[in-house]
Coordinates of C-alpha atoms in Angstrom, one line a residue:
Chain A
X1 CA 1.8 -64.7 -29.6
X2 CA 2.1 -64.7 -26.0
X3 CA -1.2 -64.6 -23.7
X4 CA -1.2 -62.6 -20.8
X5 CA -2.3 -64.3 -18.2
X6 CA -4.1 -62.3 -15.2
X7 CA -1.0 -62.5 -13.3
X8 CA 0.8 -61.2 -16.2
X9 CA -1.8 -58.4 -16.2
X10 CA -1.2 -57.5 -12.4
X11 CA 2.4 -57.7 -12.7
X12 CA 2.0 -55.3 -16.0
X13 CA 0.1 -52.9 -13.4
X14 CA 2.3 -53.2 -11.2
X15 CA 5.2 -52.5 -13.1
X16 CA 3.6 -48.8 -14.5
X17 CA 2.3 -48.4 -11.6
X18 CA 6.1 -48.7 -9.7
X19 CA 7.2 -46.8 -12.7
X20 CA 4.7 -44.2 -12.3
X21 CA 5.9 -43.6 -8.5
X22 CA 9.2 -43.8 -9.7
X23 CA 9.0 -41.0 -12.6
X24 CA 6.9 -38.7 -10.6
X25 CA 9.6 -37.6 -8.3
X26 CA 12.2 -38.1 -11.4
X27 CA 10.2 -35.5 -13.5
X28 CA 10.0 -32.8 -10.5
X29 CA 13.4 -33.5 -10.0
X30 CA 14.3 -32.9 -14.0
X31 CA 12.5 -29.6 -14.0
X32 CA 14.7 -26.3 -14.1
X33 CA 13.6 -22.9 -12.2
X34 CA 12.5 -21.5 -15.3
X35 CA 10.4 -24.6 -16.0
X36 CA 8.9 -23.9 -12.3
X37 CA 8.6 -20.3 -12.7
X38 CA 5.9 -21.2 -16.1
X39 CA 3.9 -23.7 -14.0
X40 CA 3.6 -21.5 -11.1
X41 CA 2.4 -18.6 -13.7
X42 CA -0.3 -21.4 -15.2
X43 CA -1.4 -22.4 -11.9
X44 CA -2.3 -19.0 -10.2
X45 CA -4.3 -18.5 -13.1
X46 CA -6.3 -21.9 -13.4
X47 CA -6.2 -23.2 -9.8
X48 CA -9.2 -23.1 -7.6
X49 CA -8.3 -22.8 -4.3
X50 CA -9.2 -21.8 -0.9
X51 CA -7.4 -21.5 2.7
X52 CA -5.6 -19.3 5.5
X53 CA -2.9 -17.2 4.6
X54 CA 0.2 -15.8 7.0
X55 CA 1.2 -12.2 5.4
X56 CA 4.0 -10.6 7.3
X57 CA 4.9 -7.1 6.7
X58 CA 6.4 -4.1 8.6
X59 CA 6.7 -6.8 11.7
X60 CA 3.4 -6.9 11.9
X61 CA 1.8 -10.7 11.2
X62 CA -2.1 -11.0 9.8
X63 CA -4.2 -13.7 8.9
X64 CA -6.2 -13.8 6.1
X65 CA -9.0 -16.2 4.7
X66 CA -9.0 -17.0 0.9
X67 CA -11.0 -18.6 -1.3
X68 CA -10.4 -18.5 -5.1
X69 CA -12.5 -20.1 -8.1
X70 CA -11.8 -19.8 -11.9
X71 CA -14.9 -19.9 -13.7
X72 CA -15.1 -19.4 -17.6
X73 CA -12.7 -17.1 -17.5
X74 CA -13.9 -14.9 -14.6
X75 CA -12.3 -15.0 -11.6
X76 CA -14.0 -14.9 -8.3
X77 CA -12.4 -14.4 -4.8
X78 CA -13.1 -14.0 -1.5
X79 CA -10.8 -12.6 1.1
X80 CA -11.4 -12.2 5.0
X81 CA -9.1 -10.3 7.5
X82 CA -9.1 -12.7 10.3
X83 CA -7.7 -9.5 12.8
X84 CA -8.7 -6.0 13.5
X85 CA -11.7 -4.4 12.0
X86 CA -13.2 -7.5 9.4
X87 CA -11.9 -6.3 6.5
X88 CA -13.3 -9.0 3.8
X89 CA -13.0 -8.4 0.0
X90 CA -15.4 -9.9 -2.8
X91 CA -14.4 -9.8 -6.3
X92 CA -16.3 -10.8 -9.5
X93 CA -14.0 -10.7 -12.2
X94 CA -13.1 -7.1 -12.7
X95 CA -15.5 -5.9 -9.9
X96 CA -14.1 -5.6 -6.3
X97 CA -16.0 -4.6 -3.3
X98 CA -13.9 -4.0 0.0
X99 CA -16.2 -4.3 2.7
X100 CA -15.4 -2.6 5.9
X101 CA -18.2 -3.7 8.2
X102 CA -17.1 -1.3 11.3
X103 CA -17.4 1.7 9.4
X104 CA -20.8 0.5 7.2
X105 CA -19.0 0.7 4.0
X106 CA -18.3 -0.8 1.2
X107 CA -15.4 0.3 -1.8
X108 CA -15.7 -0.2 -4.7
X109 CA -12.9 -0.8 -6.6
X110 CA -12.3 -2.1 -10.9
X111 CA -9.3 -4.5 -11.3
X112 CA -7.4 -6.0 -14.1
X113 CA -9.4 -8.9 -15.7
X114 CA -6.6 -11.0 -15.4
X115 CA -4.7 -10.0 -12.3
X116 CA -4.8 -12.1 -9.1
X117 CA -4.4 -11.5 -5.6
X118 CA -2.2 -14.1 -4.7
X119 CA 0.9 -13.5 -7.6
X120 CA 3.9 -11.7 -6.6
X121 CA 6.1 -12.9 -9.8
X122 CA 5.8 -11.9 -13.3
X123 CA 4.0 -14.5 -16.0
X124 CA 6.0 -16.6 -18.0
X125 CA 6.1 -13.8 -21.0
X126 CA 7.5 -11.4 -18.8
X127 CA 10.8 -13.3 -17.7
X128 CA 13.3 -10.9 -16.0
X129 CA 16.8 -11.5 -17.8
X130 CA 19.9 -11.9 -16.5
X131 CA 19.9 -9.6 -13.4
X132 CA 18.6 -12.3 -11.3
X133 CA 19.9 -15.8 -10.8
X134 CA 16.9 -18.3 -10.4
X135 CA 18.2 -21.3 -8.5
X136 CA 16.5 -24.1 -6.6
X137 CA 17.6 -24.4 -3.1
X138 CA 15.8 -26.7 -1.1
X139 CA 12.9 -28.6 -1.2
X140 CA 10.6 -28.1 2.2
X141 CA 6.8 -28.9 3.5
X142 CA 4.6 -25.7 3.3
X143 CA 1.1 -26.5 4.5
X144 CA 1.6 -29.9 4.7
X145 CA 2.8 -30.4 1.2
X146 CA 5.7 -30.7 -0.4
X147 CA 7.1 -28.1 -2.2
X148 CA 10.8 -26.8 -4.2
X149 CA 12.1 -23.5 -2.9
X150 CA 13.3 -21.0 -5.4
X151 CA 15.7 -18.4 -4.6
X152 CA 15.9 -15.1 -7.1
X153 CA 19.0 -13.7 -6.6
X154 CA 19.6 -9.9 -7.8
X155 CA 23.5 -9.8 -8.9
X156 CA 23.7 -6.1 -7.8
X157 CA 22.1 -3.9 -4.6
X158 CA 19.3 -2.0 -7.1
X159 CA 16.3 -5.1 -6.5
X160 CA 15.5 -7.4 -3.5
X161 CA 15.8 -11.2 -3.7
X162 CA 12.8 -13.4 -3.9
X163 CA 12.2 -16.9 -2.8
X164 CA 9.4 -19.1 -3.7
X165 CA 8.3 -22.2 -2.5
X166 CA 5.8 -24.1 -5.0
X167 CA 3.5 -26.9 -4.1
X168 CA 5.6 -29.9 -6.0
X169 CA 2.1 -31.2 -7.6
X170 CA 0.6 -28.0 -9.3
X171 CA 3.6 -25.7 -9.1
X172 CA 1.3 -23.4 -6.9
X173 CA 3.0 -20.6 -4.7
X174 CA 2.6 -21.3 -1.2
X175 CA 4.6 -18.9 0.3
X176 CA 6.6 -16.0 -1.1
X177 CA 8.9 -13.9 0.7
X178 CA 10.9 -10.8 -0.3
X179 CA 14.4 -10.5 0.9
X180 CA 16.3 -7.9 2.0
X181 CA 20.2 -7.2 1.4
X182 CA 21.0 -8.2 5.4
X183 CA 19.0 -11.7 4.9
X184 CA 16.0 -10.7 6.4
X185 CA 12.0 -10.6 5.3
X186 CA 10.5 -7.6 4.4
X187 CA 7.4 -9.2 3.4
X188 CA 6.3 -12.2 3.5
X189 CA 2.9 -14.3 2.3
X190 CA 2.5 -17.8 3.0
X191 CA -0.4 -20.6 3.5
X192 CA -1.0 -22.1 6.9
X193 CA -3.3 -24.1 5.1
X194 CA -4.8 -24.8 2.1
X195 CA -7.0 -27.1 -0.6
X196 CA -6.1 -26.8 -4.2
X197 CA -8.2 -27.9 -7.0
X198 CA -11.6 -28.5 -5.5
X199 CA -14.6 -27.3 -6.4
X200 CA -15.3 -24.0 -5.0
X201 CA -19.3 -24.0 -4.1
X202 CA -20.9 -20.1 -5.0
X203 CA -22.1 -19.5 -1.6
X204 CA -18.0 -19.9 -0.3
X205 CA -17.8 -16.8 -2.3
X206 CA -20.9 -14.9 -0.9
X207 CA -19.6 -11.9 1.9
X208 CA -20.2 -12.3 5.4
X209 CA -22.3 -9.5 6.0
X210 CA -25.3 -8.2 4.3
X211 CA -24.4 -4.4 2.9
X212 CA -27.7 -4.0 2.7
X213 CA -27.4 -0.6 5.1
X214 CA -24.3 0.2 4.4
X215 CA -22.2 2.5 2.4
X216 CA -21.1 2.6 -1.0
X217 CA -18.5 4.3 -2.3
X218 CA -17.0 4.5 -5.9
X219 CA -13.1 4.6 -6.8
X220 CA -12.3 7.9 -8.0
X221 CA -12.4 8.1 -11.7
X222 CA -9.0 8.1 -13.2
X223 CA -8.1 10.8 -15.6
X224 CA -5.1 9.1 -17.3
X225 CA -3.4 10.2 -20.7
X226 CA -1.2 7.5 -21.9
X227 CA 2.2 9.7 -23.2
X228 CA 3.8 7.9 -26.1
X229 CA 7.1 10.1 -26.0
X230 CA 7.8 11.5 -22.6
X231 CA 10.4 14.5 -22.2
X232 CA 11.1 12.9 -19.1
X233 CA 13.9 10.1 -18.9
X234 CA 16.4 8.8 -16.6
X235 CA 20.0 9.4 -17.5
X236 CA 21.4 6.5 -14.9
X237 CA 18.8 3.8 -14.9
X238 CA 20.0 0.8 -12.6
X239 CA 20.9 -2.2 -15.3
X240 CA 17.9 -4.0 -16.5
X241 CA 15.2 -1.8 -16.0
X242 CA 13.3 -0.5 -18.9
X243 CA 10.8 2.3 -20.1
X244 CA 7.4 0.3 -19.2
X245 CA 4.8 3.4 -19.9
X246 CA 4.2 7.0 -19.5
X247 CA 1.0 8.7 -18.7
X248 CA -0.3 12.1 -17.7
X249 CA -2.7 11.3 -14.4
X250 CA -4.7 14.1 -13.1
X251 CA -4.5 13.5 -9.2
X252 CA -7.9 12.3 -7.2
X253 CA -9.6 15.6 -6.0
X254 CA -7.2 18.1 -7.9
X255 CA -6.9 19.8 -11.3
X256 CA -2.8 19.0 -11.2
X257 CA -1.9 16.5 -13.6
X258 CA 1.1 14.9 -13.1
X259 CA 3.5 12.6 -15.6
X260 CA 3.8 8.9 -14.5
X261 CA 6.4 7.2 -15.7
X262 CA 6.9 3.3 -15.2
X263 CA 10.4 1.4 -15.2
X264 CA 11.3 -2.2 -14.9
X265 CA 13.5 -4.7 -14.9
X266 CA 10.8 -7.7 -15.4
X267 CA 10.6 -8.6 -11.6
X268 CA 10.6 -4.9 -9.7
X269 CA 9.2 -2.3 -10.4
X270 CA 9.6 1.7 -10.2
X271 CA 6.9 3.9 -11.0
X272 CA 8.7 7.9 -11.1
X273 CA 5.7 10.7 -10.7
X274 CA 6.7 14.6 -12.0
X275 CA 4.6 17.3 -10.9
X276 CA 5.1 20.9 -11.6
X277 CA 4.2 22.6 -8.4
X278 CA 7.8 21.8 -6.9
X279 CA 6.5 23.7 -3.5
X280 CA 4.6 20.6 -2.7
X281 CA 6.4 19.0 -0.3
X282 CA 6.6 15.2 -0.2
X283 CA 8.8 13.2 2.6
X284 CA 12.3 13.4 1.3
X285 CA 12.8 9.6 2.5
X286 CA 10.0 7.4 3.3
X287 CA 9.3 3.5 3.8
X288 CA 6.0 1.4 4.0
X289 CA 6.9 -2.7 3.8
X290 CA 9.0 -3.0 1.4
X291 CA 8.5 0.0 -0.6
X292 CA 10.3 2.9 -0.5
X293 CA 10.4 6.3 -1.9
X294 CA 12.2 9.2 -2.4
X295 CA 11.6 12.9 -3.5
X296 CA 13.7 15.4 -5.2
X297 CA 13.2 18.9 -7.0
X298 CA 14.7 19.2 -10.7
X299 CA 14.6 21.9 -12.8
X300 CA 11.5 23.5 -10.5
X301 CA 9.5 19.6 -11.0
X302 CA 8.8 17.6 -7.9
X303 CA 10.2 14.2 -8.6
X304 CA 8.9 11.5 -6.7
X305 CA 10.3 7.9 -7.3
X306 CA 8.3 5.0 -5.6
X307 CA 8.9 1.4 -5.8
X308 CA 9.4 -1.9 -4.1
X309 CA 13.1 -1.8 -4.5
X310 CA 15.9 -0.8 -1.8
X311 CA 16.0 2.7 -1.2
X312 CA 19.1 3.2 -3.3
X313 CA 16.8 2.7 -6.8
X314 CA 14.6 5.0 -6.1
X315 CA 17.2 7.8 -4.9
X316 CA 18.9 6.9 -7.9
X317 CA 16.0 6.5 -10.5
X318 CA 14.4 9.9 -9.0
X319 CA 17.9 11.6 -8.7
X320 CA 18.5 10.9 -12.6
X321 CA 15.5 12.3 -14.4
X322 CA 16.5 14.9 -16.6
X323 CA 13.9 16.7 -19.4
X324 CA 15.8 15.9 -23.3
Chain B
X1 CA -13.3 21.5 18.0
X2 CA -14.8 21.0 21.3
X3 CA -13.4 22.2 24.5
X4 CA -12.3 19.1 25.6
X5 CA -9.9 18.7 22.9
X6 CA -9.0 22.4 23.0
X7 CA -8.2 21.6 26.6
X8 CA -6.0 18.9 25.8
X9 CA -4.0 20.0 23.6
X10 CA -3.2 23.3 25.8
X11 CA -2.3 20.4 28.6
X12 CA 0.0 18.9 26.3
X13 CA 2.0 21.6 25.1
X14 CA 2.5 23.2 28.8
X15 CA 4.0 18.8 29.5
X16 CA 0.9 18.6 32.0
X17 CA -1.4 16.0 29.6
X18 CA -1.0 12.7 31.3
X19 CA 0.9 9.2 29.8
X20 CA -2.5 7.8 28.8
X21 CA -4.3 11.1 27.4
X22 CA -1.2 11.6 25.5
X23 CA -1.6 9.0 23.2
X24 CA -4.8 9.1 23.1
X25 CA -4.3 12.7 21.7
X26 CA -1.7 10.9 19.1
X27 CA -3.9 8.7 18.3
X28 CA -6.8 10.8 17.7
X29 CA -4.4 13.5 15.6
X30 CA -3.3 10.7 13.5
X31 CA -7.1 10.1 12.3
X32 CA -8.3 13.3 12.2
X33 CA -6.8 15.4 9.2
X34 CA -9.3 18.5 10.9
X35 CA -7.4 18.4 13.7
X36 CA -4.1 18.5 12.3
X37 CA -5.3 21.0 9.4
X38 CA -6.2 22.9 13.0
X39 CA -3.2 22.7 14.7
X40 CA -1.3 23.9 12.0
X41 CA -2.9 26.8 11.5
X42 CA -2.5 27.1 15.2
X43 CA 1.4 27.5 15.0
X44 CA 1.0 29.9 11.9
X45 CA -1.4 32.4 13.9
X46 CA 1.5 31.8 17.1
X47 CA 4.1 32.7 14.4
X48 CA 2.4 35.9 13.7
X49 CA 1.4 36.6 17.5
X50 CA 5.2 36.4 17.7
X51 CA 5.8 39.1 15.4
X52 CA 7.2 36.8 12.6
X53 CA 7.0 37.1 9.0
X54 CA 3.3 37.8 7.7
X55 CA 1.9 34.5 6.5
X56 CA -0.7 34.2 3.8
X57 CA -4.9 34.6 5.7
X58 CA -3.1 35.0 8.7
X59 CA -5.6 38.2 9.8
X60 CA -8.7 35.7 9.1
X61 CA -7.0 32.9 10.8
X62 CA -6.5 34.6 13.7
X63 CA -9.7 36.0 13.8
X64 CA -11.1 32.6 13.4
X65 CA -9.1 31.3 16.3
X66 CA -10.1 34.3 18.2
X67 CA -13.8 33.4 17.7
X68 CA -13.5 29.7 18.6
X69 CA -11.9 30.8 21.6
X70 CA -14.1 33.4 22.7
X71 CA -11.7 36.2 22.4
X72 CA -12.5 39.6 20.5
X73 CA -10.4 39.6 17.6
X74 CA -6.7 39.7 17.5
X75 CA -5.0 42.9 16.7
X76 CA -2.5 42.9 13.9
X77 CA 0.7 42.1 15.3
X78 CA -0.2 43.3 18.9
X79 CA -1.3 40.6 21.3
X80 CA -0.1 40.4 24.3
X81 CA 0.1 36.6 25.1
X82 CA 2.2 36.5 28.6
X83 CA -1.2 39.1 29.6
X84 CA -4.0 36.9 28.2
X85 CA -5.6 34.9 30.9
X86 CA -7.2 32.5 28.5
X87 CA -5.4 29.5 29.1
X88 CA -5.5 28.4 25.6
X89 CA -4.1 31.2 24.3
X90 CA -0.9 31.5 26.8
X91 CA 0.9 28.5 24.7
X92 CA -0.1 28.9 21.0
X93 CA 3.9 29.1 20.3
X94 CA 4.5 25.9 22.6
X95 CA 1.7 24.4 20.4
X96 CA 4.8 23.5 17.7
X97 CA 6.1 21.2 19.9
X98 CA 2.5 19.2 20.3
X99 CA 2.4 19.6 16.4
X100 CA 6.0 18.1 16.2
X101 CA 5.0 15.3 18.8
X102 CA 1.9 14.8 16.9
X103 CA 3.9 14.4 14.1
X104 CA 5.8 11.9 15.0
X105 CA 3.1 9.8 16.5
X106 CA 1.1 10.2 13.9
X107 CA 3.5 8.6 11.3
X108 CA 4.5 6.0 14.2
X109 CA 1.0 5.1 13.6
X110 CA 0.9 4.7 9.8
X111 CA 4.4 2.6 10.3
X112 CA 5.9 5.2 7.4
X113 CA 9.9 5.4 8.6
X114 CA 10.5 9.2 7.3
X115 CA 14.4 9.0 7.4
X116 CA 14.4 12.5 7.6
X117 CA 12.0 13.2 10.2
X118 CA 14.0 15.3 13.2
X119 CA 13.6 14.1 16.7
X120 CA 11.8 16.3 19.2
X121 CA 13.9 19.4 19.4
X122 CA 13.3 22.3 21.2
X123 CA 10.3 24.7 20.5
X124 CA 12.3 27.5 19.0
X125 CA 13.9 25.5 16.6
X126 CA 10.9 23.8 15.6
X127 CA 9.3 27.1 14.6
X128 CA 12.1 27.8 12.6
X129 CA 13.1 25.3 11.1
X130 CA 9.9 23.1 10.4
X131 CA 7.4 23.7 7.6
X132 CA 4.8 21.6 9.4
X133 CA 1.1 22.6 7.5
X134 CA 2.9 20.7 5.1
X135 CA 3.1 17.8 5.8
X136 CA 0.1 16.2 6.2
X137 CA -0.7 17.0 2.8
X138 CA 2.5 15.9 1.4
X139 CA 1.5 12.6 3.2
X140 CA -1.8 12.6 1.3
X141 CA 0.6 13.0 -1.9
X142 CA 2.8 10.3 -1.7
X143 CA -0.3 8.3 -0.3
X144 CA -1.8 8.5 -3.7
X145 CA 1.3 7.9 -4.9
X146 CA 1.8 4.8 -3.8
X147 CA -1.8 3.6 -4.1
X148 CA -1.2 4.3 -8.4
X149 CA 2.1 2.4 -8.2
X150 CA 0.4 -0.4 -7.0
X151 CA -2.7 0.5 -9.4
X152 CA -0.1 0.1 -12.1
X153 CA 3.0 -2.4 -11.0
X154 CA 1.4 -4.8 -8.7
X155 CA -0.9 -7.5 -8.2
X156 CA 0.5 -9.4 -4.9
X157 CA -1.9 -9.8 -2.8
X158 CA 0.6 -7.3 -0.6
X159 CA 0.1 -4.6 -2.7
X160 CA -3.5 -5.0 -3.2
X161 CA -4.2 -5.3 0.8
X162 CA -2.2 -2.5 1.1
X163 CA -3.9 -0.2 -1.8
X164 CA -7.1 -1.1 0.2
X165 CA -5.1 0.2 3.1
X166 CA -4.1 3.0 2.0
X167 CA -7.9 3.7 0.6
X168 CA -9.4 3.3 4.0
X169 CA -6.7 5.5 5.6
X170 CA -7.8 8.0 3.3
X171 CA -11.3 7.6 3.7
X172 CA -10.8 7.8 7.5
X173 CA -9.0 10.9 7.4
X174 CA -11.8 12.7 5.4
X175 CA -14.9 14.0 7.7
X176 CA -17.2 14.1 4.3
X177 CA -16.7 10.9 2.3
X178 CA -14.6 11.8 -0.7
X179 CA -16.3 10.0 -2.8
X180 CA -20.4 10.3 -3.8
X181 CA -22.1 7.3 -1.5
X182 CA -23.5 4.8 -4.6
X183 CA -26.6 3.5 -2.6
X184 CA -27.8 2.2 -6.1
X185 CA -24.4 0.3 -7.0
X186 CA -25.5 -3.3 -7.9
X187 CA -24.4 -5.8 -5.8
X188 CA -22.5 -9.2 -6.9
X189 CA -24.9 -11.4 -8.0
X190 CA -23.4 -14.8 -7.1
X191 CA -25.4 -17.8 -7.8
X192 CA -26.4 -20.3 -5.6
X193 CA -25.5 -23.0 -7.7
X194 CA -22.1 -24.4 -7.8
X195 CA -19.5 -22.3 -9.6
X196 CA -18.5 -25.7 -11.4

């Protein structure tokens, strides 16, 4: 039986320790797109973090403070506008309040338990199929860290291309942008800066501004009807997208109901409204960011098609609805 | 509507309005959906003054007009414009091309690219061809819209900052809040302690 000696114990340190620096890079290195794709989904929901974000949208560049804390489940956040009029937003698990302290308001708004602001991909159980190509391109430093750049590449014109570039130690997005057919941007989110997995202390989470005078206004309540077999369906569905759901929604401060039906292909999504009243005009053609919309009369319906897909979808999608 | 405003917007149709009050104008039709509701009924009543098709209210419109401007009431199809020398009244039918304008600015300054949108064209064809109390409202319909797409299909922080967005806008446009004011709604209680 052989003794180790101390020096035998240093150089056994030593050794995993040189190993450990060695495998670390060997592992990121190993792991596939997909395999980044499931960490990032794990890590938006189970990071804390807090920092400045860059979103670019319609040309127009804001900056935006965030702080984010995980906390039995409930997830806080804290978001600052760091331009215009102080827009900051508190959320406590399904309870968001915008606060808008020009205007001495506050909205009130109820979110999805598990949704988060900063997630622009689908979770892991929701992988988009074989419509995209997921490849990694380039590895870059984003906020001073070091992260793998993923490109999602649409094969056909119907869906935008996404890249991604996550934080090499926790697979965390730190930036995101959506790409256009010409190359370019449409939107873009990305961290100037940022701490990720330290302890978020309550009173980071607190607003700026005490509401005690101001305003409070509740979100409309929704009158929704899910529809479990819609006489509504699209005839020429661009490949990959699929029947998500269908619901009658009566609109905020009307009687009308109108059908919403949701399509998608895992990754984009387009959401396809039907009203009756077909003399209600909507733009024929309209943009906002990277969303577009278009609006066509069939069979006396207004059909409206709006999603944040190239402007071919939704012409398509909208053009195609026929009743069965 | 004051007379300031009243003033302006005659100013503007007859090209007099200065750079600088101009878009101040935009700007101010942009927020206010009052203002817009106004000036649309404003080119319906100068569609009827012009002996054009009878439009639905038109008689109580006009009469409403009448009164904020401090004329007797309009007679049915049988106002002499070119002989009123109310100043406001002279360029109701010019009044398309500030809605048209307006138009424009106004979705210049909600960055929505309409494809479809015409460029300025001249006032006769704009009375003819545009259906302009429309479209604020189908504005308002694709703004809610958009705001349940993102309700349903999104949660980037884009399409959340933008639903917010799109909430304000619509809170901004409405004089009354739409919604009743919930001085009692709880606030977040967020501990002191450390959330860990």
């Amino acid at each position: 039986m052989i003794k180790a000696g101390p020096h035998s114990t240093v150089t056994l340190l030593l050794a995993l320790v040189g190993n450990c620096l060695f495998l670390a890079p060997v592992m990121a290195a190993d792991r596939g797109p997909h395999d980044w794709l499931d960490r990032m989904s794990s890590a938006v929901q189970t990071t804390d973090y807090q920092g400045t974000v860059i979103r670019i949208s319609d040309g127009r560049a804001e900056a935006l403070k965030i702080v984010h804390s995980v906390s039995d489940g409930v997830i806080r956040e804290k978001v600052i506008a760091q331009e215009g009029n102080g827009l900051e937003i508190i959320r406590n698990g399904n309870e968001v309040h915008c606060i808008l302290p020009a205007r001495k308001s506050v909205l009130v708004e109820e979110w999805n338990d598990q949704s988060t602001l900063f997630s622009t991909l689908p979770s892991s159980n929701m992988r988009f199929g074989n419509e995209y190509d997921v490849k990694i391109v380039a590895k870059e430093r984003v906020a001073g860290r070091e992260t793998v750049e993923l490109a999602i590449k649409p094969h056909d014109v119907y869906r935008y291309e996404h890249r991604v570039w996550l934080d090499v130690d926790t697979g965390f997005p730190l930036q995101t942008q959506l790409i256009d057919d010409d190359g370019s941007a449409l939107e873009q989110v990305k961290f100037a800066d940022i701490s990720l997995g330290r302890k978020i202390k309550a009173s980071a989470l607190k607003p700026s501004y005490s509401t005690e005078n101001f305003k409070w206004y509740n979100q409309p309540r929704r009158r929704v009807t899910p529809v479990v077999d819609s006489v509504w369906q699209s005839t020429d569905l661009p490949i990959g997208f699929v029947l998500i759901s269908a619901q009658q929604e009566v609109m905020p401060g009307t009687d009308e109901a109108v059908t919403h039906i949701l399509y998608s292909d895992g990754l984009a999504n387009v959401s396809v409204f039907i009203a009756a009243h077909a003399n209600k005009k909507v733009s024929e053609r309209s943009r906002v960011g990277a969303s577009n919309s278009y609006s066509t009369v069939i069979d006396s319906y207004r059909i409206t098609a709006v999603g944040e897909v190239p402007a071919i979808t939704v012409e398509q999608v909208a053009s195609s609805m026929r009743l069965r | 509507m004051n007379e300031a405003i009243k003033m302006q917007l005659s100013a503007f149709v007859d090209g007099e309005l200065p750079e600088n009050e101009k878009e101040l104008l935009l700007r101010r039709l942009s927020q206010d959906a009052g203002l817009r509701q106004q000036v649309a009924e404003y080119l319906m009543v100068g569609r009827a003054m012009r002996g054009e098709k009878q439009i639905g209210g038109v008689n109580e419109l006009r009469d409403r007009v009448a009164n904020e401007l401090g004329e007797k009431p309009m007679q049915d199809g049988h106002v002499d414009i070119a002989a009123s020398k109310n100043r406001l009244l002279r360029p109701l039918s010019g009044i398309a091309i500030a809605a048209t304008v307006a138009l424009v600015g106004i979705l210049g300054l909600q960055q929505v690219t309409d494809v479809d949108t015409p460029e300025v064209t001249p006032p006769d064809a704009i009375v003819d061809t545009v259906d302009f109390p429309t479209q604020p409202e189908a504005d308002d319909i694709l703004r809610q819209y958009r705001r349940i797409h993102d309700a349903h299909a999104s949660d980037s922080i884009n399409a959340r900052l933008a639903a917010f967005e799109l909430r304000q806008e619509s809170t901004d446009q409405d004089e009354e809040p739409p919604l009743a004011p919930t001085d009692e709604t709880d606030q977040p209680e967020v501990a002191d302690s450390d959330t860990e």
